[in-house]
Amino acid sequence: MILVTGGAGFIGANFVLGWLAVHDEPVVNLDKLTYAGNLETLRPLQDDLRHVFVQGDIGDGALVAGLLARHQPRAIVNFAAESHVDRATSSPENFVQTNIVGTFRLLEAARQYWGTLATEARSGFRFLQVSTDEVYGSLVPTAAAFSETHAYQPNNPYSASKAAGDHLVRAYHHTHGLPVLTTNCSNNHGPFQFPEKLIPLVIGNALAGKPLPVYGDGLHIRDWLYVGDHCRAIECVLESGTPGESYNVGASSEKTNIDVVESVCALLDELRPRAQGSYREQIAFVQDRPGHDRRYAIAARKLMMELGWKPAETFETGLRKTVQWYLDHPDWVNYVQSGAYKEWVQLQYRETAA
Ligand code: NAD
Ligand code: TYD
């Protein structure tokens, strides 16, 4: 079996659901259930004996050690993280605790468990760290896309905390020989993304008749990937990646934020038209995010050439699926938007309103 952490969040849940749709190998899913983790997403697995859900913290060394001893996984896939850049600006403490201290405790428990395994299980064991392109920092318009050898130059508390966790992962390989793998992926979109992130936020606000907040001049560039393609890349690296190596994941889909928001509006105009006019009329430019990275772009050549991965979705086909999913699942959106989430949104957008 495999141990997945953060498997009640956006990408982790897509990974677990996708994994159990095609594999019989069971999954132990350790998730703290922060505001971003939702058991509602995992409801299809509630009677599935291949899925063992455990509510808990990756930073709880004793809990993790007990799970490893009991379930004897052949791999750990670490999705657990605080993941929202805007929250890291106002409350960075949780980012340090989970993304750095939590990753350290998980690594330490993994190292001790790995040391107890017989030779064959030891060499087959993998610790896969799910990371982000944001650790590489920001690119000027003419720069080549990030390759795996690009220096880590994080610019905000979220990316700095992810970078610190990744460095510990790397160090556990070099110092202790732990067979680690790291993936650095670009921005994801797709089903079950918490509606504080750009694309689901824009869909929700559009349908509610609210402003669609675009930070600064809207010309910041992100490289977008459909979540299912990211999950398949992680499976591919887990099975065929070389321990100690990093693999960038992305589909060369660079878009400015205003382009993304306009594309969402165009899809909504087609699929759920307003009584009059276009959703574009709701676009509102607001105060920029502090320390806002201008451009991310991923070169995924290594993953494609060495491991044979390629994305199934283009930006257009993937975005259509994402928008359609949110239109079809208003109950999920209402469910995850608790009172605490609403309070945070009010604070965030009062502070950033131009
Ligand atoms: P998310 O915020 O949707 O989910 C994170 C999950 O981790 C939640 O279920 C939460 O409850 C859980 N969690 C948080 N702290 C925990 C702790 N201490 N112990 C156990 N569980 C904990 O995040 P996501 O978007 O699914 O991102 C998953 C991973 O992928 C993160 O490591 C993130 O850095 C990385 N990543 C995300 C993107 C993206 O575009 N979303 C892109 C590249 C990489
Ligand atoms: P986000 O979804 O928060 O992902 P990340 O910060 O990890 O890239 O934001 C994507 C881009 O959209 C980023 O450049 C910030 C911008 N953005 C807005 O313009 N308005 C918003 O309300 C949000 C949440 C993000």
Short mmCIF file of C-alpha atoms and ligand atoms in Angstrom, two decimals:
data_model
loop_
_atom_site.label_atom_id
_atom_site.label_comp_id
_atom_site.label_asym_id
_atom_site.label_seq_id
_atom_site.Cartn_x
_atom_site.Cartn_y
_atom_site.Cartn_z
CA MET A 1 0.00 0.00 0.00
CA ILE A 2 0.94 3.65 -0.22
CA LEU A 3 0.64 6.45 2.33
CA VAL A 4 -0.74 9.69 0.92
CA THR A 5 -0.69 12.86 3.03
CA GLY A 6 -3.04 15.76 2.35
CA GLY A 7 -5.35 13.47 0.39
CA ALA A 8 -8.50 15.40 1.36
CA GLY A 9 -7.25 18.55 -0.40
CA PHE A 10 -7.51 19.53 -4.04
CA ILE A 11 -4.68 17.63 -5.74
CA GLY A 12 -4.32 14.90 -3.11
CA ALA A 13 -8.00 13.94 -3.38
CA ASN A 14 -7.85 13.92 -7.18
CA PHE A 15 -4.80 11.65 -6.84
CA VAL A 16 -6.45 9.23 -4.37
CA LEU A 17 -9.70 9.04 -6.37
CA GLY A 18 -7.75 8.51 -9.61
CA TRP A 19 -5.42 5.95 -8.02
CA LEU A 20 -8.23 3.78 -6.64
CA ALA A 21 -10.11 4.01 -9.95
CA VAL A 22 -7.32 2.08 -11.67
CA HIS A 23 -5.25 0.32 -8.95
CA ASP A 24 -6.22 -2.25 -6.35
CA GLU A 25 -3.33 -1.20 -4.12
CA PRO A 26 -4.78 0.38 -0.95
CA VAL A 27 -4.16 3.95 0.20
CA VAL A 28 -3.74 5.22 3.76
CA ASN A 29 -4.76 8.86 3.61
CA LEU A 30 -3.40 11.09 6.41
CA ASP A 31 -4.94 14.56 6.44
CA LYS A 32 -5.34 17.15 9.18
CA LEU A 33 -8.59 18.42 7.66
CA THR A 34 -7.72 22.11 7.74
CA TYR A 35 -10.17 24.49 6.05
CA ALA A 36 -8.75 23.18 2.72
CA GLY A 37 -9.36 19.49 3.42
CA ASN A 38 -12.84 18.08 2.90
CA LEU A 39 -14.12 14.58 3.52
CA GLU A 40 -17.06 15.46 1.27
CA THR A 41 -14.62 15.15 -1.65
CA LEU A 42 -13.78 11.58 -0.58
CA ARG A 43 -17.41 10.51 -0.05
CA PRO A 44 -17.32 8.02 -3.01
CA LEU A 45 -14.69 6.07 -1.02
CA GLN A 46 -16.51 5.91 2.32
CA ASP A 47 -17.34 2.18 2.00
CA ASP A 48 -14.19 1.29 0.07
CA LEU A 49 -11.94 -0.97 2.15
CA ARG A 50 -8.93 0.00 0.02
CA HIS A 51 -9.07 3.53 1.48
CA VAL A 52 -8.08 4.09 5.11
CA PHE A 53 -8.63 7.71 6.17
CA VAL A 54 -6.78 9.02 9.23
CA GLN A 55 -7.31 12.55 10.51
CA GLY A 56 -3.98 13.82 11.80
CA ASP A 57 -0.95 16.04 11.35
CA ILE A 58 2.17 15.12 9.36
CA GLY A 59 4.03 16.93 12.16
CA ASP A 60 2.86 14.31 14.70
CA GLY A 61 5.90 12.02 14.60
CA ALA A 62 4.41 9.36 16.89
CA LEU A 63 1.21 9.14 14.83
CA VAL A 64 3.14 8.85 11.54
CA ALA A 65 5.54 6.25 13.01
CA GLY A 66 2.56 4.17 14.19
CA LEU A 67 0.90 4.35 10.76
CA LEU A 68 4.10 3.31 8.99
CA ALA A 69 4.69 0.38 11.38
CA ARG A 70 1.08 -0.80 11.08
CA HIS A 71 0.52 -0.41 7.34
CA GLN A 72 4.06 -0.97 5.99
CA PRO A 73 3.64 1.26 2.90
CA ARG A 74 6.02 0.95 -0.05
CA ALA A 75 5.81 4.70 -0.66
CA ILE A 76 4.82 8.03 0.87
CA VAL A 77 3.40 10.76 -1.36
CA ASN A 78 3.45 14.09 0.49
CA PHE A 79 0.73 16.50 -0.68
CA ALA A 80 0.03 17.92 2.79
CA ALA A 81 0.72 21.64 2.86
CA GLU A 82 -0.59 25.09 3.50
CA SER A 83 -0.95 26.19 -0.10
CA HIS A 84 -2.46 29.65 -0.51
CA VAL A 85 -0.03 32.52 -1.13
CA ASP A 86 -2.42 35.23 0.15
CA ARG A 87 -2.88 33.41 3.48
CA ALA A 88 0.92 33.11 3.80
CA THR A 89 1.15 36.91 3.68
CA SER A 90 -1.20 37.47 6.62
CA SER A 91 -0.56 34.27 8.67
CA PRO A 92 2.75 32.59 7.78
CA GLU A 93 3.05 30.56 11.00
CA ASN A 94 1.00 27.58 9.75
CA PHE A 95 3.12 27.51 6.58
CA VAL A 96 6.32 27.17 8.61
CA GLN A 97 4.76 24.53 10.87
CA THR A 98 3.33 22.30 8.13
CA ASN A 99 5.53 22.90 5.10
CA ILE A 100 8.83 22.92 6.98
CA VAL A 101 8.47 21.33 10.45
CA GLY A 102 5.77 18.89 9.27
CA THR A 103 7.83 17.80 6.27
CA PHE A 104 10.84 17.33 8.56
CA ARG A 105 8.87 15.14 11.00
CA LEU A 106 7.44 13.10 8.13
CA LEU A 107 10.93 12.61 6.70
CA GLU A 108 12.31 11.60 10.08
CA ALA A 109 9.56 9.02 10.62
CA ALA A 110 10.10 7.77 7.04
CA ARG A 111 13.84 7.45 7.59
CA GLN A 112 13.40 5.42 10.78
CA TYR A 113 10.77 3.15 9.21
CA TRP A 114 12.85 2.71 6.06
CA GLY A 115 15.79 1.61 8.23
CA THR A 116 13.72 -1.31 9.55
CA LEU A 117 12.84 -2.70 6.11
CA ALA A 118 14.39 -5.80 4.56
CA THR A 119 16.83 -5.16 1.68
CA GLU A 120 14.37 -5.50 -1.21
CA ALA A 121 11.68 -3.35 0.44
CA ARG A 122 14.35 -0.79 1.36
CA SER A 123 15.52 -0.36 -2.22
CA GLY A 124 11.95 -0.22 -3.56
CA PHE A 125 10.75 2.36 -1.02
CA ARG A 126 10.02 5.91 -2.24
CA PHE A 127 9.30 9.27 -0.55
CA LEU A 128 7.73 11.60 -3.12
CA GLN A 129 7.60 15.30 -2.28
CA VAL A 130 4.91 17.19 -4.20
CA SER A 131 6.30 20.66 -4.76
CA THR A 132 5.66 23.69 -6.89
CA ASP A 133 7.25 25.87 -9.56
CA GLU A 134 6.92 28.83 -7.19
CA VAL A 135 10.12 27.78 -5.37
CA TYR A 136 12.11 28.91 -8.44
CA GLY A 137 10.95 32.53 -8.04
CA SER A 138 9.91 34.88 -10.83
CA LEU A 139 10.97 35.01 -14.51
CA VAL A 140 11.47 38.08 -16.69
CA PRO A 141 9.42 37.96 -19.94
CA THR A 142 12.30 36.83 -22.14
CA ALA A 143 13.76 34.18 -19.80
CA ALA A 144 13.66 30.48 -20.63
CA ALA A 145 11.16 28.38 -18.67
CA PHE A 146 12.33 26.83 -15.35
CA SER A 147 14.35 23.65 -15.72
CA GLU A 148 15.19 21.34 -12.83
CA THR A 149 18.62 22.99 -12.46
CA HIS A 150 17.19 26.50 -11.97
CA ALA A 151 18.21 27.88 -8.55
CA TYR A 152 15.55 28.00 -5.84
CA GLN A 153 14.73 31.72 -5.34
CA PRO A 154 11.42 31.83 -3.42
CA ASN A 155 9.85 35.28 -2.97
CA ASN A 156 6.94 34.80 -0.58
CA PRO A 157 6.40 32.91 2.69
CA TYR A 158 4.49 30.11 0.92
CA SER A 159 7.17 29.42 -1.68
CA ALA A 160 9.94 29.90 0.92
CA SER A 161 8.34 27.32 3.20
CA LYS A 162 7.93 24.86 0.30
CA ALA A 163 11.54 25.46 -0.72
CA ALA A 164 12.73 24.77 2.84
CA GLY A 165 10.76 21.51 2.93
CA ASP A 166 12.21 20.49 -0.46
CA HIS A 167 15.75 21.19 0.79
CA LEU A 168 15.18 18.86 3.75
CA VAL A 169 13.90 16.18 1.35
CA ARG A 170 17.04 16.58 -0.76
CA ALA A 171 19.25 16.47 2.35
CA TYR A 172 17.67 13.22 3.59
CA HIS A 173 18.67 11.64 0.29
CA HIS A 174 22.23 12.93 0.31
CA THR A 175 22.85 12.37 4.02
CA HIS A 176 20.84 9.23 4.77
CA GLY A 177 20.28 7.70 1.33
CA LEU A 178 16.47 7.90 1.69
CA PRO A 179 15.08 7.22 -1.83
CA VAL A 180 13.31 10.54 -2.43
CA LEU A 181 11.70 12.04 -5.53
CA THR A 182 10.53 15.64 -5.96
CA THR A 183 8.03 17.01 -8.45
CA ASN A 184 7.78 20.77 -9.17
CA CYS A 185 4.48 21.48 -10.87
CA SER A 186 2.93 24.61 -12.35
CA ASN A 187 -0.51 26.02 -11.35
CA ASN A 188 -3.27 23.41 -11.34
CA HIS A 189 -6.98 23.72 -12.00
CA GLY A 190 -9.78 21.18 -11.98
CA PRO A 191 -12.44 19.59 -9.76
CA PHE A 192 -12.36 20.07 -5.97
CA GLN A 193 -10.07 23.12 -5.91
CA PHE A 194 -10.85 25.25 -2.88
CA PRO A 195 -12.69 28.39 -4.06
CA GLU A 196 -10.06 30.82 -2.75
CA LYS A 197 -7.79 30.10 -5.76
CA LEU A 198 -8.15 32.17 -8.93
CA ILE A 199 -10.20 29.94 -11.25
CA PRO A 200 -12.83 28.57 -8.82
CA LEU A 201 -13.06 32.00 -7.14
CA VAL A 202 -13.82 33.64 -10.47
CA ILE A 203 -16.43 31.01 -11.39
CA GLY A 204 -18.17 31.37 -8.03
CA ASN A 205 -18.13 35.17 -8.04
CA ALA A 206 -19.33 35.31 -11.64
CA LEU A 207 -22.36 33.14 -10.91
CA ALA A 208 -23.10 35.12 -7.73
CA GLY A 209 -23.03 38.43 -9.65
CA LYS A 210 -20.00 39.63 -7.67
CA PRO A 211 -16.83 41.40 -8.93
CA LEU A 212 -14.08 39.21 -10.44
CA PRO A 213 -10.95 40.50 -8.65
CA VAL A 214 -7.83 40.71 -10.83
CA TYR A 215 -4.70 41.72 -8.92
CA GLY A 216 -2.66 44.68 -10.24
CA ASP A 217 -2.56 45.03 -14.03
CA GLY A 218 -3.62 41.41 -14.63
CA LEU A 219 -0.53 40.75 -16.75
CA HIS A 220 1.14 38.32 -14.33
CA ILE A 221 1.75 35.00 -16.05
CA ARG A 222 1.06 31.51 -14.72
CA ASP A 223 1.57 28.19 -16.52
CA TRP A 224 -1.63 26.12 -16.17
CA LEU A 225 -2.09 22.36 -15.96
CA TYR A 226 -5.24 20.26 -15.56
CA VAL A 227 -5.09 18.43 -12.23
CA GLY A 228 -5.60 14.97 -13.78
CA ASP A 229 -2.44 15.46 -15.83
CA HIS A 230 -0.53 16.40 -12.67
CA CYS A 231 -1.77 13.27 -10.89
CA ARG A 232 -0.67 11.06 -13.79
CA ALA A 233 2.75 12.73 -13.74
CA ILE A 234 3.11 11.94 -10.03
CA GLU A 235 2.22 8.28 -10.65
CA CYS A 236 4.75 8.19 -13.47
CA VAL A 237 7.54 9.66 -11.30
CA LEU A 238 6.63 7.35 -8.40
CA GLU A 239 6.95 4.26 -10.59
CA SER A 240 9.86 5.21 -12.87
CA GLY A 241 11.67 8.24 -11.41
CA THR A 242 15.29 7.96 -10.27
CA PRO A 243 15.76 8.44 -6.49
CA GLY A 244 17.35 11.78 -5.68
CA GLU A 245 16.03 13.42 -8.86
CA SER A 246 13.52 16.26 -9.35
CA TYR A 247 11.00 16.41 -12.20
CA ASN A 248 9.26 19.54 -13.43
CA VAL A 249 5.59 19.09 -14.41
CA GLY A 250 3.78 21.43 -16.79
CA ALA A 251 2.12 21.71 -20.18
CA SER A 252 3.69 24.93 -21.56
CA SER A 253 0.39 26.78 -21.12
CA GLU A 254 1.50 30.25 -20.11
CA LYS A 255 -1.40 32.71 -19.73
CA THR A 256 -1.78 36.15 -18.23
CA ASN A 257 -4.27 36.29 -15.39
CA ILE A 258 -6.57 38.58 -17.37
CA ASP A 259 -6.56 36.03 -20.22
CA VAL A 260 -7.52 33.27 -17.77
CA VAL A 261 -10.35 35.33 -16.28
CA GLU A 262 -11.63 36.28 -19.75
CA SER A 263 -11.50 32.63 -20.85
CA VAL A 264 -13.57 31.61 -17.82
CA CYS A 265 -16.06 34.40 -18.62
CA ALA A 266 -16.33 33.25 -22.25
CA LEU A 267 -17.06 29.65 -21.16
CA LEU A 268 -19.67 30.84 -18.65
CA ASP A 269 -21.25 33.08 -21.30
CA GLU A 270 -21.66 29.95 -23.43
CA LEU A 271 -22.61 27.40 -20.75
CA ARG A 272 -24.61 29.53 -18.27
CA PRO A 273 -25.36 32.86 -19.97
CA ARG A 274 -26.34 35.90 -17.89
CA ALA A 275 -29.78 37.35 -18.45
CA GLN A 276 -28.04 40.27 -20.21
CA GLY A 277 -24.48 41.05 -21.23
CA SER A 278 -21.26 39.18 -20.47
CA TYR A 279 -19.61 38.05 -17.25
CA ARG A 280 -16.64 40.13 -18.47
CA GLU A 281 -18.53 43.20 -17.22
CA GLN A 282 -17.90 41.94 -13.65
CA ILE A 283 -14.08 42.06 -13.97
CA ALA A 284 -12.58 44.45 -11.39
CA PHE A 285 -8.89 45.34 -11.12
CA VAL A 286 -7.92 45.44 -7.42
CA GLN A 287 -4.79 46.21 -5.40
CA ASP A 288 -1.89 43.91 -6.23
CA ARG A 289 -0.68 41.05 -4.01
CA PRO A 290 2.49 42.05 -2.08
CA GLY A 291 5.58 40.39 -3.56
CA HIS A 292 3.51 39.12 -6.51
CA ASP A 293 5.74 36.99 -8.78
CA ARG A 294 5.44 38.26 -12.36
CA ARG A 295 5.90 35.07 -14.35
CA TYR A 296 6.21 31.31 -13.88
CA ALA A 297 6.90 28.90 -16.74
CA ILE A 298 7.84 25.23 -16.55
CA ALA A 299 9.97 23.17 -18.91
CA ALA A 300 8.85 19.55 -18.47
CA ARG A 301 11.29 18.08 -21.04
CA LYS A 302 12.97 15.76 -18.52
CA LEU A 303 9.67 14.17 -17.45
CA MET A 304 8.58 13.84 -21.07
CA MET A 305 11.86 12.54 -22.52
CA GLU A 306 13.00 10.30 -19.65
CA LEU A 307 9.70 9.00 -18.28
CA GLY A 308 7.40 9.37 -21.29
CA TRP A 309 4.74 11.56 -19.60
CA LYS A 310 2.63 13.93 -21.67
CA PRO A 311 -0.46 15.94 -20.77
CA ALA A 312 -3.84 14.72 -22.05
CA GLU A 313 -5.52 18.15 -21.84
CA THR A 314 -4.78 21.45 -23.52
CA PHE A 315 -5.53 24.63 -21.58
CA GLU A 316 -8.79 24.97 -23.53
CA THR A 317 -10.09 21.39 -23.08
CA GLY A 318 -9.02 21.32 -19.42
CA LEU A 319 -10.58 24.69 -18.58
CA ARG A 320 -13.88 23.65 -20.19
CA LYS A 321 -13.90 20.53 -17.93
CA THR A 322 -13.11 22.63 -14.86
CA VAL A 323 -15.85 25.19 -15.53
CA GLN A 324 -18.38 22.46 -16.32
CA TRP A 325 -17.48 20.61 -13.09
CA TYR A 326 -18.13 23.72 -10.96
CA LEU A 327 -21.42 24.33 -12.77
CA ASP A 328 -22.45 20.73 -12.05
CA HIS A 329 -21.38 20.70 -8.37
CA PRO A 330 -22.82 23.76 -6.56
CA ASP A 331 -23.48 21.56 -3.49
CA TRP A 332 -19.77 20.81 -3.08
CA VAL A 333 -18.93 24.51 -3.34
CA ASN A 334 -21.58 25.46 -0.76
CA TYR A 335 -20.42 22.66 1.54
CA VAL A 336 -16.76 23.70 1.63
CA GLN A 337 -17.51 27.39 2.08
CA SER A 338 -17.92 27.37 5.85
CA GLY A 339 -18.49 30.45 8.00
CA ALA A 340 -14.74 30.71 8.69
CA TYR A 341 -13.99 30.76 4.96
CA LYS A 342 -16.53 33.53 4.32
CA GLU A 343 -14.96 35.67 7.05
CA TRP A 344 -11.51 35.22 5.48
CA VAL A 345 -12.75 36.22 2.02
CA GLN A 346 -14.40 39.35 3.42
CA LEU A 347 -11.17 40.38 5.14
CA GLN A 348 -8.95 39.56 2.16
CA TYR A 349 -10.96 41.42 -0.43
CA ARG A 350 -11.71 44.39 1.84
CA GLU A 351 -7.96 44.82 2.31
CA THR A 352 -7.06 44.43 -1.36
CA ALA A 353 -9.96 46.39 -2.89
CA ALA A 354 -8.51 49.21 -4.99
P1 NAD B 1 -4.80 22.18 -0.68
O1 NAD B 1 -4.58 23.37 0.20
O2 NAD B 1 -6.03 22.10 -1.50
O3 NAD B 1 -4.77 20.85 0.22
C1 NAD B 1 -3.82 20.64 1.22
C2 NAD B 1 -4.29 19.45 2.08
O4 NAD B 1 -3.31 19.22 3.10
C3 NAD B 1 -5.62 19.71 2.81
O5 NAD B 1 -6.44 18.58 2.71
C4 NAD B 1 -5.21 19.94 4.25
O6 NAD B 1 -6.20 19.54 5.19
C5 NAD B 1 -3.97 19.07 4.35
N1 NAD B 1 -3.03 19.50 5.40
C6 NAD B 1 -2.61 20.77 5.66
N2 NAD B 1 -1.76 20.77 6.71
C7 NAD B 1 -1.61 19.46 7.08
C8 NAD B 1 -0.86 18.81 8.09
N3 NAD B 1 -0.06 19.51 8.93
N4 NAD B 1 -0.94 17.46 8.20
C9 NAD B 1 -1.75 16.75 7.37
N5 NAD B 1 -2.51 17.32 6.42
C10 NAD B 1 -2.43 18.66 6.26
O7 NAD B 1 -3.48 22.08 -1.57
P2 NAD B 1 -3.32 21.53 -3.06
O8 NAD B 1 -3.57 22.63 -4.01
O9 NAD B 1 -4.05 20.25 -3.19
O10 NAD B 1 -1.75 21.27 -3.07
C11 NAD B 1 -1.22 19.99 -2.70
C12 NAD B 1 0.28 20.05 -2.83
O11 NAD B 1 0.63 20.35 -4.17
C13 NAD B 1 0.94 21.15 -1.97
O12 NAD B 1 2.11 20.63 -1.41
C14 NAD B 1 1.24 22.26 -2.94
O13 NAD B 1 2.37 22.99 -2.55
C15 NAD B 1 1.49 21.48 -4.21
N6 NAD B 1 1.20 22.18 -5.48
C16 NAD B 1 0.00 22.80 -5.66
C17 NAD B 1 -0.26 23.42 -6.89
C18 NAD B 1 -1.60 24.09 -7.15
O14 NAD B 1 -1.74 24.76 -8.19
N7 NAD B 1 -2.60 23.94 -6.31
C19 NAD B 1 0.69 23.44 -7.89
C20 NAD B 1 1.92 22.80 -7.67
C21 NAD B 1 2.15 22.16 -6.45
P1 TYD B 2 -3.64 31.60 -7.16
O1 TYD B 2 -4.78 30.80 -7.70
O2 TYD B 2 -3.74 32.14 -5.77
O3 TYD B 2 -2.32 30.72 -7.35
P2 TYD B 2 -0.76 31.12 -7.14
O4 TYD B 2 -0.68 32.33 -6.31
O5 TYD B 2 -0.27 29.91 -6.42
O6 TYD B 2 -0.17 31.29 -8.51
O7 TYD B 2 -3.38 32.83 -8.13
C1 TYD B 2 -3.10 32.65 -9.49
C2 TYD B 2 -2.80 34.02 -10.07
O8 TYD B 2 -4.01 34.80 -10.04
C3 TYD B 2 -1.77 34.79 -9.27
O9 TYD B 2 -0.95 35.55 -10.18
C4 TYD B 2 -2.60 35.74 -8.41
C5 TYD B 2 -3.83 36.00 -9.27
N1 TYD B 2 -5.10 36.22 -8.52
C6 TYD B 2 -5.88 37.33 -8.85
O10 TYD B 2 -5.55 38.13 -9.75
N2 TYD B 2 -7.06 37.49 -8.17
C7 TYD B 2 -7.47 36.64 -7.17
O11 TYD B 2 -8.53 36.88 -6.55
C8 TYD B 2 -6.64 35.52 -6.87
C9 TYD B 2 -7.03 34.56 -5.79
C10 TYD B 2 -5.46 35.35 -7.58
#
